[in-house]
Amino acid sequence: MDLIRPIIKPYAWGSREALARLQGRSVPSAGPEAELWMGAHPAGPAGLTRDGRATTLHEVIAAAPERELGGECARWFGGRLPFLLKVLAAEQPLSIQVHPDREQARTAFAAQLAVGTGPGTYADDWPKPELLYALTRFEVLAGFRERDEAVAVFDGLGLADVRPVTDVLRAGDGATALTEALRTVLETGHGDSGPVAAVVAACERRARVPGPYAAAYDAVVRMAGHHPGDPGLVASLLMRHRVLEPGTALFMPAGGLHAYLKGVGVELMAASDNVLRAGLTTKEVNIPELLRVTDPSVRVPVVRPSGVPGLRTRAYACPVEEFALYRTELDGSPEPVVPSSGPRIALCVDGSALLRGPEGDELSLGPGESCFLSDSDRDVTAQGDGTLFVAGTGAGIARR
């Protein structure tokens, strides 16, 4: 069991309070803190001390992948820790984005390497499905609306400026219509902020009128305060707007268009940093590639936790091989850590958790503290009065 030192990503949309409070540091922080990374991705490997030497989780796994990950996991994932655990603290909206599936990432990254011109759109050759568990109320845009609902949202603005969008929606069928509407908004919206301003003004009027889309209109107005004139504001109306209550988990499959607007949550994903952006960002935007990868038929389901027989642990399983999330509300008595083997990262988000191995070795976690459990750290128990999340590999590896 290794206590790890997470990496803080200081992206501009981050909070100056949430992560500092979680870790018991002074508030506010010196600058925005957006993500707490607990994993081995080369772009932000967590630190740890092994045999008295400061190192990183990436280096530890690379030195002995079968010992750290287990033989099956090491072979199937090429010696890499397949998941990345984060705490995400969004004070401002994140970009409208999509992530590739495995084949798309492999093909695009290989083509990028073949050109040999240096860093490109793809950071690695891995997919990036993800799970978000809301620690606070968390506002998101997740997946496309149904076509008829999208038409109703745009018609509700009462603007001639959006006729090109509604014409495309009415002319097409289902998924094709939604993709073409998104293309219309993004490809014609850049460089001309007039129609965007008109949409924002109409949203401000409509947000004051009770109705099924008032919250979505209000979200556009608030996002415009951070990204004025951005066509992503118009594109957001094509997407499902929802607010997750604390304790709710959402699964974002590859190809699903989404944007996280505000909130704090535990995020678990495949160990990738591949992000294709369409708007609401100062970072690189690649509209053609985003449109190619986006799958408008993707649904973004709420993940219903299942109980682990005989334990207080709840499992948030997703249809992916790279990860699964487990949550245990400790009540003072020892509780087996699930999973019992394989690579795991445990995170305490409140209270305390004392982890104990079968040989009597112990590691204490307080709020915001996390540790790495290698495959050799088997049959560990946890005891305390806190909430413990454990990230592990997903289902199906052993059947390969």
Tab-separated table of C-alpha atoms in Angstrom:
chain	number	residue	atom	x	y	z
A	1	MET	CA	0.000	0.000	0.000
A	2	ASP	CA	1.475	3.323	-1.091
A	3	LEU	CA	0.234	6.760	-0.089
A	4	ILE	CA	0.233	8.794	-3.299
A	5	ARG	CA	0.737	12.479	-4.015
A	6	PRO	CA	-1.905	13.537	-6.537
A	7	ILE	CA	-1.222	16.060	-9.276
A	8	ILE	CA	-3.308	19.247	-9.338
A	9	LYS	CA	-4.181	20.566	-12.810
A	10	PRO	CA	-4.612	24.368	-12.649
A	11	TYR	CA	-6.968	24.806	-15.607
A	12	ALA	CA	-8.693	28.190	-15.777
A	13	TRP	CA	-12.177	26.774	-15.204
A	14	GLY	CA	-11.242	25.283	-11.831
A	15	SER	CA	-12.309	26.256	-8.329
A	16	ARG	CA	-10.133	28.113	-5.821
A	17	GLU	CA	-11.956	26.445	-2.937
A	18	ALA	CA	-13.175	22.891	-3.623
A	19	LEU	CA	-9.917	20.949	-3.852
A	20	ALA	CA	-8.255	23.060	-1.167
A	21	ARG	CA	-11.136	22.320	1.235
A	22	LEU	CA	-11.066	18.617	0.347
A	23	GLN	CA	-7.367	18.399	1.173
A	24	GLY	CA	-7.546	20.637	4.235
A	25	ARG	CA	-5.462	23.461	2.753
A	26	SER	CA	-5.907	27.217	3.049
A	27	VAL	CA	-8.857	28.698	1.148
A	28	PRO	CA	-8.824	30.261	-1.353
A	29	SER	CA	-5.942	28.673	-3.239
A	30	ALA	CA	-3.448	30.870	-5.065
A	31	GLY	CA	-5.084	30.090	-8.404
A	32	PRO	CA	-7.783	27.908	-9.969
A	33	GLU	CA	-7.494	24.181	-9.239
A	34	ALA	CA	-9.532	22.119	-11.675
A	35	GLU	CA	-8.572	18.459	-11.371
A	36	LEU	CA	-6.856	16.215	-8.846
A	37	TRP	CA	-5.164	13.397	-10.798
A	38	MET	CA	-4.576	10.034	-9.103
A	39	GLY	CA	-3.074	7.714	-11.649
A	40	ALA	CA	-0.080	6.880	-13.818
A	41	HIS	CA	-0.810	8.800	-17.023
A	42	PRO	CA	2.452	10.334	-18.302
A	43	ALA	CA	0.806	13.776	-18.483
A	44	GLY	CA	0.377	13.803	-14.689
A	45	PRO	CA	1.622	10.720	-12.822
A	46	ALA	CA	0.950	10.732	-9.096
A	47	GLY	CA	3.981	10.736	-6.844
A	48	LEU	CA	4.814	8.197	-4.144
A	49	THR	CA	7.716	7.004	-2.024
A	50	ARG	CA	8.891	3.435	-2.546
A	51	ASP	CA	11.825	1.963	-0.601
A	52	GLY	CA	12.679	5.391	0.748
A	53	ARG	CA	12.949	6.968	-2.716
A	54	ALA	CA	10.610	9.562	-4.214
A	55	THR	CA	9.260	8.297	-7.512
A	56	THR	CA	6.010	8.223	-9.508
A	57	LEU	CA	3.295	5.653	-9.937
A	58	HIS	CA	4.134	5.530	-13.647
A	59	GLU	CA	7.743	4.560	-12.908
A	60	VAL	CA	6.781	1.979	-10.280
A	61	ILE	CA	4.389	0.196	-12.657
A	62	ALA	CA	6.801	0.373	-15.593
A	63	ALA	CA	9.518	-1.306	-13.492
A	64	ALA	CA	7.381	-4.352	-12.587
A	65	PRO	CA	4.017	-4.342	-14.384
A	66	GLU	CA	3.007	-7.914	-13.544
A	67	ARG	CA	3.753	-7.488	-9.842
A	68	GLU	CA	1.935	-4.146	-9.623
A	69	LEU	CA	-1.005	-4.785	-11.981
A	70	GLY	CA	-1.327	-8.571	-11.933
A	71	GLY	CA	-0.465	-10.777	-14.880
A	72	GLU	CA	-3.791	-10.644	-16.704
A	73	CYS	CA	-4.172	-6.875	-16.408
A	74	ALA	CA	-0.539	-6.263	-17.400
A	75	ARG	CA	-0.843	-8.420	-20.504
A	76	TRP	CA	-4.186	-7.078	-21.672
A	77	PHE	CA	-3.337	-3.401	-21.195
A	78	GLY	CA	0.275	-3.549	-22.290
A	79	GLY	CA	1.732	-2.933	-18.849
A	80	ARG	CA	-0.271	0.249	-18.245
A	81	LEU	CA	-2.610	1.148	-15.421
A	82	PRO	CA	-5.833	1.234	-17.471
A	83	PHE	CA	-7.719	3.876	-15.473
A	84	LEU	CA	-7.256	7.414	-14.176
A	85	LEU	CA	-9.072	8.586	-11.048
A	86	LYS	CA	-9.749	12.300	-10.584
A	87	VAL	CA	-11.623	14.759	-8.441
A	88	LEU	CA	-13.036	17.393	-10.775
A	89	ALA	CA	-13.889	20.873	-9.460
A	90	ALA	CA	-15.616	23.003	-12.105
A	91	GLU	CA	-16.307	26.616	-11.185
A	92	GLN	CA	-16.760	27.606	-14.843
A	93	PRO	CA	-17.984	25.602	-17.849
A	94	LEU	CA	-15.674	23.096	-19.493
A	95	SER	CA	-15.494	22.873	-23.272
A	96	ILE	CA	-18.080	21.085	-25.376
A	97	GLN	CA	-16.176	17.936	-26.176
A	98	VAL	CA	-16.183	14.319	-27.238
A	99	HIS	CA	-13.796	11.400	-26.750
A	100	PRO	CA	-12.828	8.697	-29.272
A	101	ASP	CA	-13.369	4.963	-28.999
A	102	ARG	CA	-10.430	2.526	-29.047
A	103	GLU	CA	-10.228	2.032	-32.808
A	104	GLN	CA	-10.626	5.725	-33.584
A	105	ALA	CA	-7.863	6.616	-31.111
A	106	ARG	CA	-5.473	3.956	-32.387
A	107	THR	CA	-5.959	4.848	-36.028
A	108	ALA	CA	-5.773	8.610	-35.559
A	109	PHE	CA	-2.758	8.490	-33.234
A	110	ALA	CA	-0.866	6.180	-35.588
A	111	ALA	CA	-1.576	8.517	-38.525
A	112	GLN	CA	-0.398	11.439	-36.416
A	113	LEU	CA	2.878	9.656	-35.593
A	114	ALA	CA	3.397	8.735	-39.245
A	115	VAL	CA	3.321	12.403	-40.223
A	116	GLY	CA	5.956	13.098	-37.581
A	117	THR	CA	5.249	16.798	-37.098
A	118	GLY	CA	5.172	16.685	-33.296
A	119	PRO	CA	2.219	16.859	-30.861
A	120	GLY	CA	-1.185	16.873	-32.516
A	121	THR	CA	-4.874	16.570	-31.737
A	122	TYR	CA	-4.519	13.117	-30.171
A	123	ALA	CA	-2.494	12.816	-26.959
A	124	ASP	CA	-2.364	8.988	-26.975
A	125	ASP	CA	-3.859	5.902	-28.614
A	126	TRP	CA	-6.428	5.100	-25.929
A	127	PRO	CA	-10.189	5.600	-25.719
A	128	LYS	CA	-11.638	7.822	-22.998
A	129	PRO	CA	-15.022	6.676	-21.722
A	130	GLU	CA	-15.685	8.135	-18.290
A	131	LEU	CA	-17.856	7.983	-15.192
A	132	LEU	CA	-18.805	11.052	-13.142
A	133	TYR	CA	-20.047	10.693	-9.558
A	134	ALA	CA	-21.498	13.944	-8.190
A	135	LEU	CA	-20.172	14.973	-4.761
A	136	THR	CA	-22.154	18.228	-4.988
A	137	ARG	CA	-24.996	19.254	-7.288
A	138	PHE	CA	-23.378	19.019	-10.711
A	139	GLU	CA	-24.707	20.739	-13.826
A	140	VAL	CA	-23.962	19.003	-17.137
A	141	LEU	CA	-24.779	18.941	-20.820
A	142	ALA	CA	-24.786	15.268	-21.717
A	143	GLY	CA	-25.695	13.762	-25.078
A	144	PHE	CA	-28.080	15.028	-27.750
A	145	ARG	CA	-31.740	15.812	-27.263
A	146	GLU	CA	-34.297	13.960	-29.325
A	147	ARG	CA	-34.758	15.746	-32.661
A	148	ASP	CA	-38.302	16.962	-31.978
A	149	GLU	CA	-37.282	18.302	-28.583
A	150	ALA	CA	-34.326	20.146	-30.136
A	151	VAL	CA	-36.720	21.764	-32.614
A	152	ALA	CA	-38.982	22.844	-29.751
A	153	VAL	CA	-36.034	24.372	-27.854
A	154	PHE	CA	-34.950	26.460	-30.854
A	155	ASP	CA	-38.508	27.377	-31.845
A	156	GLY	CA	-39.052	28.597	-28.296
A	157	LEU	CA	-36.497	31.361	-28.886
A	158	GLY	CA	-38.732	33.019	-31.495
A	159	LEU	CA	-35.720	34.001	-33.634
A	160	ALA	CA	-35.321	34.040	-37.402
A	161	ASP	CA	-31.556	33.648	-36.832
A	162	VAL	CA	-31.987	29.988	-35.877
A	163	ARG	CA	-34.068	29.019	-38.903
A	164	PRO	CA	-31.068	27.374	-40.639
A	165	VAL	CA	-30.738	25.073	-37.639
A	166	THR	CA	-34.414	24.190	-37.349
A	167	ASP	CA	-34.679	23.689	-41.137
A	168	VAL	CA	-31.873	21.110	-40.959
A	169	LEU	CA	-33.488	19.403	-37.990
A	170	ARG	CA	-36.862	19.165	-39.708
A	171	ALA	CA	-35.442	18.020	-43.050
A	172	GLY	CA	-33.298	15.159	-41.755
A	173	ASP	CA	-34.073	11.998	-39.870
A	174	GLY	CA	-33.017	11.276	-36.303
A	175	ALA	CA	-29.280	11.104	-35.723
A	176	THR	CA	-28.362	12.474	-39.136
A	177	ALA	CA	-30.433	15.604	-38.538
A	178	LEU	CA	-28.760	16.232	-35.185
A	179	THR	CA	-25.271	15.833	-36.620
A	180	GLU	CA	-26.028	18.205	-39.487
A	181	ALA	CA	-27.584	20.726	-37.113
A	182	LEU	CA	-24.426	20.655	-35.008
A	183	ARG	CA	-22.344	21.106	-38.146
A	184	THR	CA	-24.501	24.058	-39.204
A	185	VAL	CA	-24.052	25.774	-35.842
A	186	LEU	CA	-20.305	25.189	-35.533
A	187	GLU	CA	-19.164	25.708	-39.121
A	188	THR	CA	-21.191	28.854	-39.782
A	189	GLY	CA	-20.986	30.373	-36.301
A	190	HIS	CA	-17.275	31.164	-36.048
A	191	GLY	CA	-16.305	34.679	-37.019
A	192	ASP	CA	-19.819	36.115	-36.717
A	193	SER	CA	-20.962	36.747	-33.155
A	194	GLY	CA	-24.158	38.571	-34.160
A	195	PRO	CA	-26.472	35.535	-34.301
A	196	VAL	CA	-24.887	34.161	-31.126
A	197	ALA	CA	-25.614	37.414	-29.292
A	198	ALA	CA	-29.206	37.292	-30.517
A	199	VAL	CA	-29.597	33.730	-29.213
A	200	VAL	CA	-28.148	34.692	-25.823
A	201	ALA	CA	-30.522	37.679	-25.572
A	202	ALA	CA	-33.496	35.464	-26.455
A	203	CYS	CA	-32.366	32.872	-23.892
A	204	GLU	CA	-32.237	35.585	-21.247
A	205	ARG	CA	-35.846	36.503	-21.998
A	206	ARG	CA	-37.072	32.918	-22.128
A	207	ALA	CA	-35.220	31.873	-18.959
A	208	ARG	CA	-37.509	34.156	-16.964
A	209	VAL	CA	-40.620	32.317	-18.212
A	210	PRO	CA	-41.407	29.031	-16.435
A	211	GLY	CA	-41.225	26.109	-18.833
A	212	PRO	CA	-39.452	22.822	-19.572
A	213	TYR	CA	-36.421	24.514	-21.156
A	214	ALA	CA	-36.013	27.517	-18.851
A	215	ALA	CA	-33.018	25.942	-17.096
A	216	ALA	CA	-31.283	25.241	-20.404
A	217	TYR	CA	-31.864	28.819	-21.566
A	218	ASP	CA	-30.515	30.111	-18.251
A	219	ALA	CA	-27.394	27.938	-18.648
A	220	VAL	CA	-26.685	29.610	-22.002
A	221	VAL	CA	-26.854	33.053	-20.380
A	222	ARG	CA	-24.455	32.022	-17.623
A	223	MET	CA	-22.019	30.370	-20.038
A	224	ALA	CA	-22.063	33.493	-22.202
A	225	GLY	CA	-20.565	35.388	-19.284
A	226	HIS	CA	-17.427	33.276	-19.687
A	227	HIS	CA	-17.452	32.727	-23.466
A	228	PRO	CA	-19.230	35.646	-25.185
A	229	GLY	CA	-19.870	35.187	-28.891
A	230	ASP	CA	-18.906	31.504	-28.870
A	231	PRO	CA	-21.029	29.342	-31.230
A	232	GLY	CA	-20.825	26.619	-28.610
A	233	LEU	CA	-23.492	28.570	-26.756
A	234	VAL	CA	-25.917	27.853	-29.583
A	235	ALA	CA	-24.704	24.254	-29.922
A	236	SER	CA	-25.449	23.666	-26.238
A	237	LEU	CA	-29.189	23.912	-26.975
A	238	LEU	CA	-28.908	20.720	-29.036
A	239	MET	CA	-27.752	18.883	-25.913
A	240	ARG	CA	-29.575	17.495	-22.894
A	241	HIS	CA	-29.276	19.790	-19.893
A	242	ARG	CA	-29.480	18.223	-16.448
A	243	VAL	CA	-28.406	18.764	-12.846
A	244	LEU	CA	-27.086	15.701	-11.028
A	245	GLU	CA	-27.915	15.496	-7.338
A	246	PRO	CA	-25.126	14.412	-4.965
A	247	GLY	CA	-24.683	10.653	-5.130
A	248	THR	CA	-25.759	10.408	-8.766
A	249	ALA	CA	-23.345	8.831	-11.262
A	250	LEU	CA	-23.358	9.362	-15.028
A	251	PHE	CA	-21.591	7.211	-17.632
A	252	MET	CA	-20.201	8.999	-20.682
A	253	PRO	CA	-19.478	6.527	-23.510
A	254	ALA	CA	-17.038	7.251	-26.305
A	255	GLY	CA	-18.661	9.393	-28.989
A	256	GLY	CA	-20.988	11.154	-26.546
A	257	LEU	CA	-21.034	14.945	-26.868
A	258	HIS	CA	-20.901	16.624	-23.462
A	259	ALA	CA	-19.826	19.574	-21.343
A	260	TYR	CA	-19.526	19.795	-17.575
A	261	LEU	CA	-20.766	23.181	-16.383
A	262	LYS	CA	-20.388	23.427	-12.611
A	263	GLY	CA	-19.872	21.173	-9.635
A	264	VAL	CA	-17.506	18.857	-7.790
A	265	GLY	CA	-17.323	15.163	-8.510
A	266	VAL	CA	-15.259	12.005	-8.578
A	267	GLU	CA	-14.352	11.182	-12.165
A	268	LEU	CA	-13.041	7.814	-13.337
A	269	MET	CA	-11.958	7.191	-16.918
A	270	ALA	CA	-9.754	5.143	-19.165
A	271	ALA	CA	-6.147	6.365	-18.846
A	272	SER	CA	-6.273	8.761	-21.769
A	273	ASP	CA	-6.050	12.497	-22.341
A	274	ASN	CA	-7.771	12.499	-25.746
A	275	VAL	CA	-10.216	15.410	-25.959
A	276	LEU	CA	-11.792	16.811	-29.132
A	277	ARG	CA	-13.308	20.239	-28.528
A	278	ALA	CA	-16.003	22.232	-30.316
A	279	GLY	CA	-16.391	25.408	-28.279
A	280	LEU	CA	-16.573	27.129	-24.891
A	281	THR	CA	-12.791	26.976	-24.639
A	282	THR	CA	-9.584	28.857	-25.336
A	283	LYS	CA	-7.859	25.577	-26.224
A	284	GLU	CA	-7.547	24.003	-29.659
A	285	VAL	CA	-10.850	23.434	-31.443
A	286	ASN	CA	-11.061	20.739	-34.132
A	287	ILE	CA	-14.576	20.810	-35.519
A	288	PRO	CA	-14.101	18.381	-38.450
A	289	GLU	CA	-12.587	15.710	-36.194
A	290	LEU	CA	-15.165	16.258	-33.480
A	291	LEU	CA	-17.985	15.853	-36.006
A	292	ARG	CA	-16.356	12.674	-37.316
A	293	VAL	CA	-16.067	11.107	-33.871
A	294	THR	CA	-19.384	12.285	-32.390
A	295	ASP	CA	-22.115	9.652	-32.333
A	296	PRO	CA	-25.509	11.365	-31.914
A	297	SER	CA	-27.166	8.044	-31.051
A	298	VAL	CA	-25.116	7.707	-27.849
A	299	ARG	CA	-27.184	7.901	-24.710
A	300	VAL	CA	-25.690	9.019	-21.405
A	301	PRO	CA	-27.210	6.820	-18.719
A	302	VAL	CA	-27.347	7.300	-14.980
A	303	VAL	CA	-25.438	4.392	-13.450
A	304	ARG	CA	-27.491	2.579	-10.846
A	305	PRO	CA	-25.191	1.126	-8.184
A	306	SER	CA	-25.433	-2.528	-7.307
A	307	GLY	CA	-24.730	-4.029	-3.915
A	308	VAL	CA	-21.795	-6.314	-3.216
A	309	PRO	CA	-23.267	-9.351	-1.402
A	310	GLY	CA	-22.725	-9.218	2.331
A	311	LEU	CA	-20.943	-5.836	2.263
A	312	ARG	CA	-21.801	-2.147	2.506
A	313	THR	CA	-19.932	-1.487	-0.729
A	314	ARG	CA	-21.820	-0.272	-3.803
A	315	ALA	CA	-20.458	-0.959	-7.277
A	316	TYR	CA	-20.788	1.460	-10.209
A	317	ALA	CA	-20.055	-0.871	-13.103
A	318	CYS	CA	-19.870	0.417	-16.678
A	319	PRO	CA	-19.737	-1.522	-19.976
A	320	VAL	CA	-15.968	-0.983	-20.359
A	321	GLU	CA	-12.885	-3.024	-19.532
A	322	GLU	CA	-10.716	-0.215	-18.227
A	323	PHE	CA	-12.496	0.720	-14.998
A	324	ALA	CA	-15.192	0.277	-12.377
A	325	LEU	CA	-15.899	2.413	-9.309
A	326	TYR	CA	-16.793	1.240	-5.800
A	327	ARG	CA	-18.072	3.319	-2.864
A	328	THR	CA	-18.161	2.261	0.787
A	329	GLU	CA	-19.685	4.208	3.667
A	330	LEU	CA	-17.551	3.055	6.591
A	331	ASP	CA	-19.294	2.657	9.967
A	332	GLY	CA	-16.442	1.771	12.314
A	333	SER	CA	-16.218	-1.955	11.706
A	334	PRO	CA	-13.719	-3.549	9.276
A	335	GLU	CA	-14.953	-3.866	5.705
A	336	PRO	CA	-13.148	-5.804	2.943
A	337	VAL	CA	-11.830	-3.510	0.214
A	338	VAL	CA	-13.438	-4.340	-3.122
A	339	PRO	CA	-11.918	-5.443	-5.463
A	340	SER	CA	-9.635	-7.678	-3.392
A	341	SER	CA	-6.900	-7.904	-6.060
A	342	GLY	CA	-5.586	-6.208	-9.185
A	343	PRO	CA	-4.490	-2.568	-9.329
A	344	ARG	CA	-6.646	-0.220	-7.260
A	345	ILE	CA	-6.598	3.391	-6.125
A	346	ALA	CA	-8.468	4.213	-2.924
A	347	LEU	CA	-9.639	7.762	-2.174
A	348	CYS	CA	-11.137	9.066	1.069
A	349	VAL	CA	-13.437	12.059	0.488
A	350	ASP	CA	-14.573	12.665	4.078
A	351	GLY	CA	-13.916	11.339	7.561
A	352	SER	CA	-11.107	8.801	7.794
A	353	ALA	CA	-10.240	5.312	6.626
A	354	LEU	CA	-7.651	2.927	8.074
A	355	LEU	CA	-6.527	0.337	5.542
A	356	ARG	CA	-5.016	-2.851	6.949
A	357	GLY	CA	-3.330	-5.721	5.115
A	358	PRO	CA	-3.497	-9.399	6.187
A	359	GLU	CA	0.061	-9.172	7.595
A	360	GLY	CA	-0.868	-6.244	9.826
A	361	ASP	CA	0.525	-3.414	7.675
A	362	GLU	CA	-1.575	-0.242	7.939
A	363	LEU	CA	-2.156	2.993	6.071
A	364	SER	CA	-4.413	5.813	7.266
A	365	LEU	CA	-6.287	8.096	4.836
A	366	GLY	CA	-7.890	11.408	5.708
A	367	PRO	CA	-10.095	13.629	3.519
A	368	GLY	CA	-8.579	14.102	0.080
A	369	GLU	CA	-5.897	11.448	0.634
A	370	SER	CA	-5.455	8.445	-1.644
A	371	CYS	CA	-3.286	5.376	-2.031
A	372	PHE	CA	-2.269	2.792	-4.590
A	373	LEU	CA	-2.953	-0.874	-3.907
A	374	SER	CA	-0.951	-3.182	-6.138
A	375	ASP	CA	-2.060	-6.682	-7.095
A	376	SER	CA	0.151	-8.002	-4.291
A	377	ASP	CA	-1.859	-5.983	-1.741
A	378	ARG	CA	-4.624	-8.552	-1.428
A	379	ASP	CA	-7.424	-8.971	1.068
A	380	VAL	CA	-7.103	-5.453	2.483
A	381	THR	CA	-9.752	-4.200	4.899
A	382	ALA	CA	-10.897	-0.645	5.587
A	383	GLN	CA	-12.155	0.714	8.895
A	384	GLY	CA	-13.236	4.192	9.919
A	385	ASP	CA	-16.064	6.705	9.650
A	386	GLY	CA	-15.584	8.111	6.170
A	387	THR	CA	-16.553	7.606	2.556
A	388	LEU	CA	-14.063	5.524	0.613
A	389	PHE	CA	-14.000	5.293	-3.182
A	390	VAL	CA	-11.992	2.558	-4.856
A	391	ALA	CA	-11.153	2.520	-8.550
A	392	GLY	CA	-10.366	-0.827	-10.166
A	393	THR	CA	-10.413	-2.494	-13.551
A	394	GLY	CA	-13.649	-3.243	-15.372
A	395	ALA	CA	-15.315	-6.513	-16.185
A	396	GLY	CA	-14.254	-8.986	-18.823
A	397	ILE	CA	-10.449	-8.907	-18.621
A	398	ALA	CA	-10.169	-12.435	-17.294
A	399	ARG	CA	-12.277	-13.755	-20.175
A	400	ARG	CA	-9.811	-12.520	-22.796
